[in-house]
Amino acid sequence: MIITNAIVTAYCACHICCGSWSFHKKTADGHTPVQGITVAASRKYPFGTKVIIDGHTYTVQDRLAKKYDNRVDIYFNSHKEALKFGKQHKNITIK
């Protein structure tokens, strides 16, 4: 499934991005998040779903708050990197 002009944002494991969940340092499926692999997505996409963004394949390992279910959130190792990525509109492929 291809989603055109999807909202793609970024996050890290800090308190600013994850609030009280930041102390867990784990994704919703129990993995340690990895830059270049982990994305958070809507509950309509099961854990393990592959998401292709700009030719790079990520894996859904985390969940978004329900109010953000219309986007994909890419994990970064630092808050600085997440802020640099910001909010973008991209065509994405859900496998």
CSV table of N, CA and C in Angstrom, one decimal:
chain,number,residue,atom,x,y,z
A,1,MET,N,0.8,-1.2,0.0
A,1,MET,CA,0.0,0.0,0.0
A,1,MET,C,0.9,1.2,0.0
A,2,ILE,N,0.7,2.2,-0.9
A,2,ILE,CA,1.4,3.4,-1.0
A,2,ILE,C,0.5,4.5,-0.4
A,3,ILE,N,1.1,5.3,0.5
A,3,ILE,CA,0.4,6.4,1.1
A,3,ILE,C,1.2,7.7,0.6
A,4,THR,N,0.5,8.5,-0.2
A,4,THR,CA,1.1,9.7,-0.7
A,4,THR,C,1.0,10.9,0.3
A,5,ASN,N,2.0,11.7,0.3
A,5,ASN,CA,2.0,12.9,1.1
A,5,ASN,C,1.7,12.6,2.6
A,6,ALA,N,2.2,11.5,3.1
A,6,ALA,CA,2.0,11.1,4.5
A,6,ALA,C,2.9,12.0,5.4
A,7,ILE,N,2.4,12.2,6.6
A,7,ILE,CA,3.2,13.0,7.6
A,7,ILE,C,4.2,12.1,8.3
A,8,VAL,N,5.4,12.5,8.2
A,8,VAL,CA,6.5,11.7,8.8
A,8,VAL,C,7.2,12.6,9.8
A,9,THR,N,7.3,12.2,11.1
A,9,THR,CA,8.0,13.0,12.1
A,9,THR,C,9.1,12.1,12.7
A,10,ALA,N,9.7,12.7,13.7
A,10,ALA,CA,10.9,12.0,14.3
A,10,ALA,C,10.8,12.1,15.9
A,11,TYR,N,11.4,11.1,16.5
A,11,TYR,CA,11.4,11.1,18.0
A,11,TYR,C,12.7,10.4,18.5
A,12,CYS,N,12.9,10.6,19.8
A,12,CYS,CA,14.0,9.9,20.4
A,12,CYS,C,13.5,9.4,21.7
A,13,ALA,N,14.3,8.8,22.6
A,13,ALA,CA,13.8,8.2,23.8
A,13,ALA,C,13.8,9.2,25.0
A,14,CYS,N,14.0,10.5,24.7
A,14,CYS,CA,14.0,11.5,25.8
A,14,CYS,C,12.7,11.8,26.4
A,15,HIS,N,12.7,12.5,27.5
A,15,HIS,CA,11.5,12.8,28.2
A,15,HIS,C,10.6,13.8,27.4
A,16,ILE,N,11.3,14.6,26.6
A,16,ILE,CA,10.5,15.6,25.8
A,16,ILE,C,9.7,14.9,24.7
A,17,CYS,N,10.3,13.9,24.1
A,17,CYS,CA,9.6,13.1,23.0
A,17,CYS,C,8.6,12.1,23.6
A,18,CYS,N,9.0,11.4,24.7
A,18,CYS,CA,8.3,10.3,25.1
A,18,CYS,C,7.6,10.4,26.5
A,19,GLY,N,7.8,11.6,27.1
A,19,GLY,CA,7.1,11.8,28.4
A,19,GLY,C,7.5,10.8,29.4
A,20,SER,N,6.6,10.3,30.2
A,20,SER,CA,6.8,9.4,31.3
A,20,SER,C,7.3,8.0,30.8
A,21,TRP,N,7.1,7.7,29.5
A,21,TRP,CA,7.5,6.5,29.0
A,21,TRP,C,9.0,6.4,28.7
A,22,SER,N,9.7,7.6,28.8
A,22,SER,CA,11.1,7.7,28.4
A,22,SER,C,12.0,6.8,29.4
A,23,PHE,N,11.5,6.6,30.6
A,23,PHE,CA,12.4,5.8,31.5
A,23,PHE,C,12.4,4.3,31.1
A,24,HIS,N,11.5,3.9,30.3
A,24,HIS,CA,11.5,2.4,29.9
A,24,HIS,C,12.6,2.1,28.9
A,25,LYS,N,12.9,3.1,28.0
A,25,LYS,CA,13.9,2.9,27.0
A,25,LYS,C,13.6,1.7,26.1
A,26,LYS,N,12.4,1.3,26.0
A,26,LYS,CA,12.0,0.1,25.2
A,26,LYS,C,10.8,0.6,24.3
A,27,THR,N,10.7,-0.1,23.2
A,27,THR,CA,9.5,0.2,22.3
A,27,THR,C,8.3,-0.5,22.9
A,28,ALA,N,7.1,-0.2,22.3
A,28,ALA,CA,5.9,-0.9,22.7
A,28,ALA,C,5.9,-2.4,22.5
A,29,ASP,N,6.7,-2.9,21.6
A,29,ASP,CA,6.8,-4.4,21.4
A,29,ASP,C,8.0,-5.0,22.2
A,30,GLY,N,8.6,-4.1,23.1
A,30,GLY,CA,9.7,-4.7,24.0
A,30,GLY,C,11.1,-4.6,23.5
A,31,HIS,N,11.3,-4.1,22.3
A,31,HIS,CA,12.7,-4.0,21.7
A,31,HIS,C,13.3,-2.7,22.2
A,32,THR,N,14.6,-2.7,22.2
A,32,THR,CA,15.4,-1.5,22.3
A,32,THR,C,15.4,-0.8,21.0
A,33,PRO,N,14.9,0.5,20.9
A,33,PRO,CA,14.8,1.2,19.6
A,33,PRO,C,16.2,1.4,19.0
A,34,VAL,N,16.2,1.3,17.6
A,34,VAL,CA,17.4,1.4,16.9
A,34,VAL,C,17.2,2.4,15.7
A,35,GLN,N,18.1,3.4,15.7
A,35,GLN,CA,18.0,4.3,14.6
A,35,GLN,C,18.2,3.6,13.3
A,36,GLY,N,17.4,3.9,12.3
A,36,GLY,CA,17.5,3.3,11.0
A,36,GLY,C,16.6,2.0,10.9
A,37,ILE,N,16.0,1.6,12.0
A,37,ILE,CA,15.2,0.4,12.0
A,37,ILE,C,13.8,0.8,12.6
A,38,THR,N,13.7,1.4,13.7
A,38,THR,CA,12.5,1.5,14.5
A,38,THR,C,11.7,2.7,14.0
A,39,VAL,N,10.4,2.4,13.8
A,39,VAL,CA,9.4,3.5,13.6
A,39,VAL,C,8.2,3.2,14.5
A,40,ALA,N,7.5,4.3,14.9
A,40,ALA,CA,6.2,4.2,15.6
A,40,ALA,C,5.1,4.5,14.6
A,41,ALA,N,4.1,3.7,14.7
A,41,ALA,CA,3.0,3.9,13.7
A,41,ALA,C,1.6,3.5,14.4
A,42,SER,N,0.6,3.8,13.7
A,42,SER,CA,-0.8,3.5,14.1
A,42,SER,C,-1.0,2.0,14.5
A,43,ARG,N,-1.9,1.8,15.4
A,43,ARG,CA,-2.2,0.4,15.8
A,43,ARG,C,-2.8,-0.4,14.7
A,44,LYS,N,-3.2,0.2,13.6
A,44,LYS,CA,-3.7,-0.5,12.4
A,44,LYS,C,-2.6,-1.3,11.7
A,45,TYR,N,-1.3,-1.0,12.0
A,45,TYR,CA,-0.2,-1.7,11.4
A,45,TYR,C,0.4,-2.5,12.5
A,46,PRO,N,0.4,-3.9,12.4
A,46,PRO,CA,0.9,-4.8,13.4
A,46,PRO,C,2.4,-4.6,13.6
A,47,PHE,N,2.9,-4.9,14.8
A,47,PHE,CA,4.4,-4.9,15.0
A,47,PHE,C,5.0,-5.8,13.9
A,48,GLY,N,6.2,-5.3,13.5
A,48,GLY,CA,6.9,-6.1,12.4
A,48,GLY,C,6.6,-5.7,11.0
A,49,THR,N,5.5,-4.8,10.8
A,49,THR,CA,5.2,-4.3,9.5
A,49,THR,C,6.3,-3.5,9.0
A,50,LYS,N,6.7,-3.7,7.7
A,50,LYS,CA,7.8,-2.9,7.1
A,50,LYS,C,7.2,-1.7,6.4
A,51,VAL,N,7.9,-0.6,6.6
A,51,VAL,CA,7.5,0.7,6.1
A,51,VAL,C,8.7,1.3,5.3
A,52,ILE,N,8.5,1.6,4.1
A,52,ILE,CA,9.6,2.1,3.2
A,52,ILE,C,9.4,3.6,3.1
A,53,ILE,N,10.5,4.4,3.5
A,53,ILE,CA,10.5,5.8,3.4
A,53,ILE,C,11.8,6.2,2.7
A,54,ASP,N,11.7,6.9,1.6
A,54,ASP,CA,12.8,7.4,0.8
A,54,ASP,C,13.8,6.2,0.5
A,55,GLY,N,13.2,5.0,0.2
A,55,GLY,CA,13.9,3.9,-0.2
A,55,GLY,C,14.6,3.1,0.9
A,56,HIS,N,14.4,3.5,2.1
A,56,HIS,CA,14.9,2.8,3.3
A,56,HIS,C,13.8,2.1,4.0
A,57,THR,N,14.0,0.8,4.4
A,57,THR,CA,13.0,0.0,5.1
A,57,THR,C,13.2,0.1,6.6
A,58,TYR,N,12.1,0.4,7.2
A,58,TYR,CA,12.0,0.5,8.7
A,58,TYR,C,11.0,-0.6,9.2
A,59,THR,N,11.0,-0.8,10.5
A,59,THR,CA,10.1,-1.8,11.1
A,59,THR,C,9.2,-1.2,12.1
A,60,VAL,N,7.9,-1.4,12.1
A,60,VAL,CA,7.0,-0.9,13.1
A,60,VAL,C,7.3,-1.7,14.4
A,61,GLN,N,7.9,-1.0,15.4
A,61,GLN,CA,8.2,-1.6,16.7
A,61,GLN,C,7.6,-0.8,17.8
A,62,ASP,N,7.0,0.4,17.5
A,62,ASP,CA,6.5,1.3,18.5
A,62,ASP,C,5.1,1.8,18.1
A,63,ARG,N,4.4,2.4,19.1
A,63,ARG,CA,3.1,2.9,18.8
A,63,ARG,C,3.1,4.4,19.1
A,64,LEU,N,2.2,5.1,18.3
A,64,LEU,CA,1.9,6.5,18.5
A,64,LEU,C,0.7,6.7,19.4
A,65,ALA,N,0.7,7.9,20.1
A,65,ALA,CA,-0.5,8.2,20.8
A,65,ALA,C,-1.7,8.3,19.7
A,66,LYS,N,-2.9,7.9,20.1
A,66,LYS,CA,-4.0,7.8,19.1
A,66,LYS,C,-4.2,9.1,18.4
A,67,LYS,N,-3.9,10.3,19.0
A,67,LYS,CA,-4.1,11.5,18.3
A,67,LYS,C,-3.1,11.7,17.1
A,68,TYR,N,-2.1,10.9,17.1
A,68,TYR,CA,-1.1,11.0,16.0
A,68,TYR,C,-1.1,9.8,15.0
A,69,ASP,N,-2.2,9.0,15.1
A,69,ASP,CA,-2.3,7.8,14.3
A,69,ASP,C,-2.2,8.0,12.7
A,70,ASN,N,-2.3,9.3,12.3
A,70,ASN,CA,-2.2,9.5,10.9
A,70,ASN,C,-0.8,9.8,10.4
A,71,ARG,N,0.2,9.4,11.2
A,71,ARG,CA,1.6,9.7,10.8
A,71,ARG,C,2.5,8.5,11.1
A,72,VAL,N,3.7,8.6,10.7
A,72,VAL,CA,4.8,7.6,11.0
A,72,VAL,C,5.9,8.4,11.7
A,73,ASP,N,6.4,7.9,12.8
A,73,ASP,CA,7.4,8.6,13.6
A,73,ASP,C,8.7,7.7,13.5
A,74,ILE,N,9.8,8.3,13.0
A,74,ILE,CA,11.1,7.6,12.9
A,74,ILE,C,11.9,7.9,14.1
A,75,TYR,N,12.5,6.8,14.6
A,75,TYR,CA,13.3,6.9,15.8
A,75,TYR,C,14.7,7.4,15.5
A,76,PHE,N,15.2,8.3,16.3
A,76,PHE,CA,16.6,8.8,16.2
A,76,PHE,C,17.3,8.6,17.5
A,77,ASN,N,18.6,8.5,17.5
A,77,ASN,CA,19.3,8.3,18.8
A,77,ASN,C,19.4,9.6,19.7
A,78,SER,N,19.2,10.7,19.1
A,78,SER,CA,19.3,12.0,19.9
A,78,SER,C,18.2,12.9,19.6
A,79,HIS,N,17.9,13.7,20.5
A,79,HIS,CA,16.8,14.7,20.4
A,79,HIS,C,17.2,15.7,19.3
A,80,LYS,N,18.5,16.1,19.2
A,80,LYS,CA,19.0,17.0,18.2
A,80,LYS,C,18.7,16.5,16.8
A,81,GLU,N,19.0,15.2,16.6
A,81,GLU,CA,18.7,14.6,15.3
A,81,GLU,C,17.2,14.6,14.9
A,82,ALA,N,16.4,14.3,15.9
A,82,ALA,CA,15.0,14.2,15.7
A,82,ALA,C,14.4,15.6,15.4
A,83,LEU,N,14.9,16.6,16.1
A,83,LEU,CA,14.5,18.0,15.8
A,83,LEU,C,15.0,18.4,14.4
A,84,LYS,N,16.2,18.0,14.0
A,84,LYS,CA,16.7,18.3,12.7
A,84,LYS,C,15.8,17.7,11.6
A,85,PHE,N,15.3,16.5,11.8
A,85,PHE,CA,14.4,15.8,10.8
A,85,PHE,C,13.1,16.6,10.8
A,86,GLY,N,12.6,16.9,11.9
A,86,GLY,CA,11.3,17.7,12.0
A,86,GLY,C,10.1,17.0,11.5
A,87,LYS,N,9.3,17.7,10.8
A,87,LYS,CA,8.0,17.1,10.3
A,87,LYS,C,8.1,17.3,8.8
A,88,GLN,N,7.9,16.2,8.1
A,88,GLN,CA,8.0,16.2,6.6
A,88,GLN,C,6.8,15.5,6.0
A,89,HIS,N,6.5,15.7,4.8
A,89,HIS,CA,5.5,15.0,4.0
A,89,HIS,C,6.2,14.2,3.0
A,90,LYS,N,5.9,12.9,3.0
A,90,LYS,CA,6.6,11.9,2.2
A,90,LYS,C,5.7,10.9,1.6
A,91,ASN,N,6.0,10.3,0.5
A,91,ASN,CA,5.3,9.1,0.0
A,91,ASN,C,5.9,7.9,0.8
A,92,ILE,N,5.1,7.1,1.3
A,92,ILE,CA,5.6,5.9,2.1
A,92,ILE,C,4.9,4.6,1.5
A,93,THR,N,5.6,3.5,1.7
A,93,THR,CA,5.0,2.2,1.3
A,93,THR,C,4.9,1.4,2.5
A,94,ILE,N,3.7,0.8,2.7
A,94,ILE,CA,3.5,-0.1,3.8
A,94,ILE,C,3.5,-1.5,3.2
A,95,LYS,N,4.3,-2.4,3.7
A,95,LYS,CA,4.4,-3.8,3.2
A,95,LYS,C,3.6,-4.7,4.1
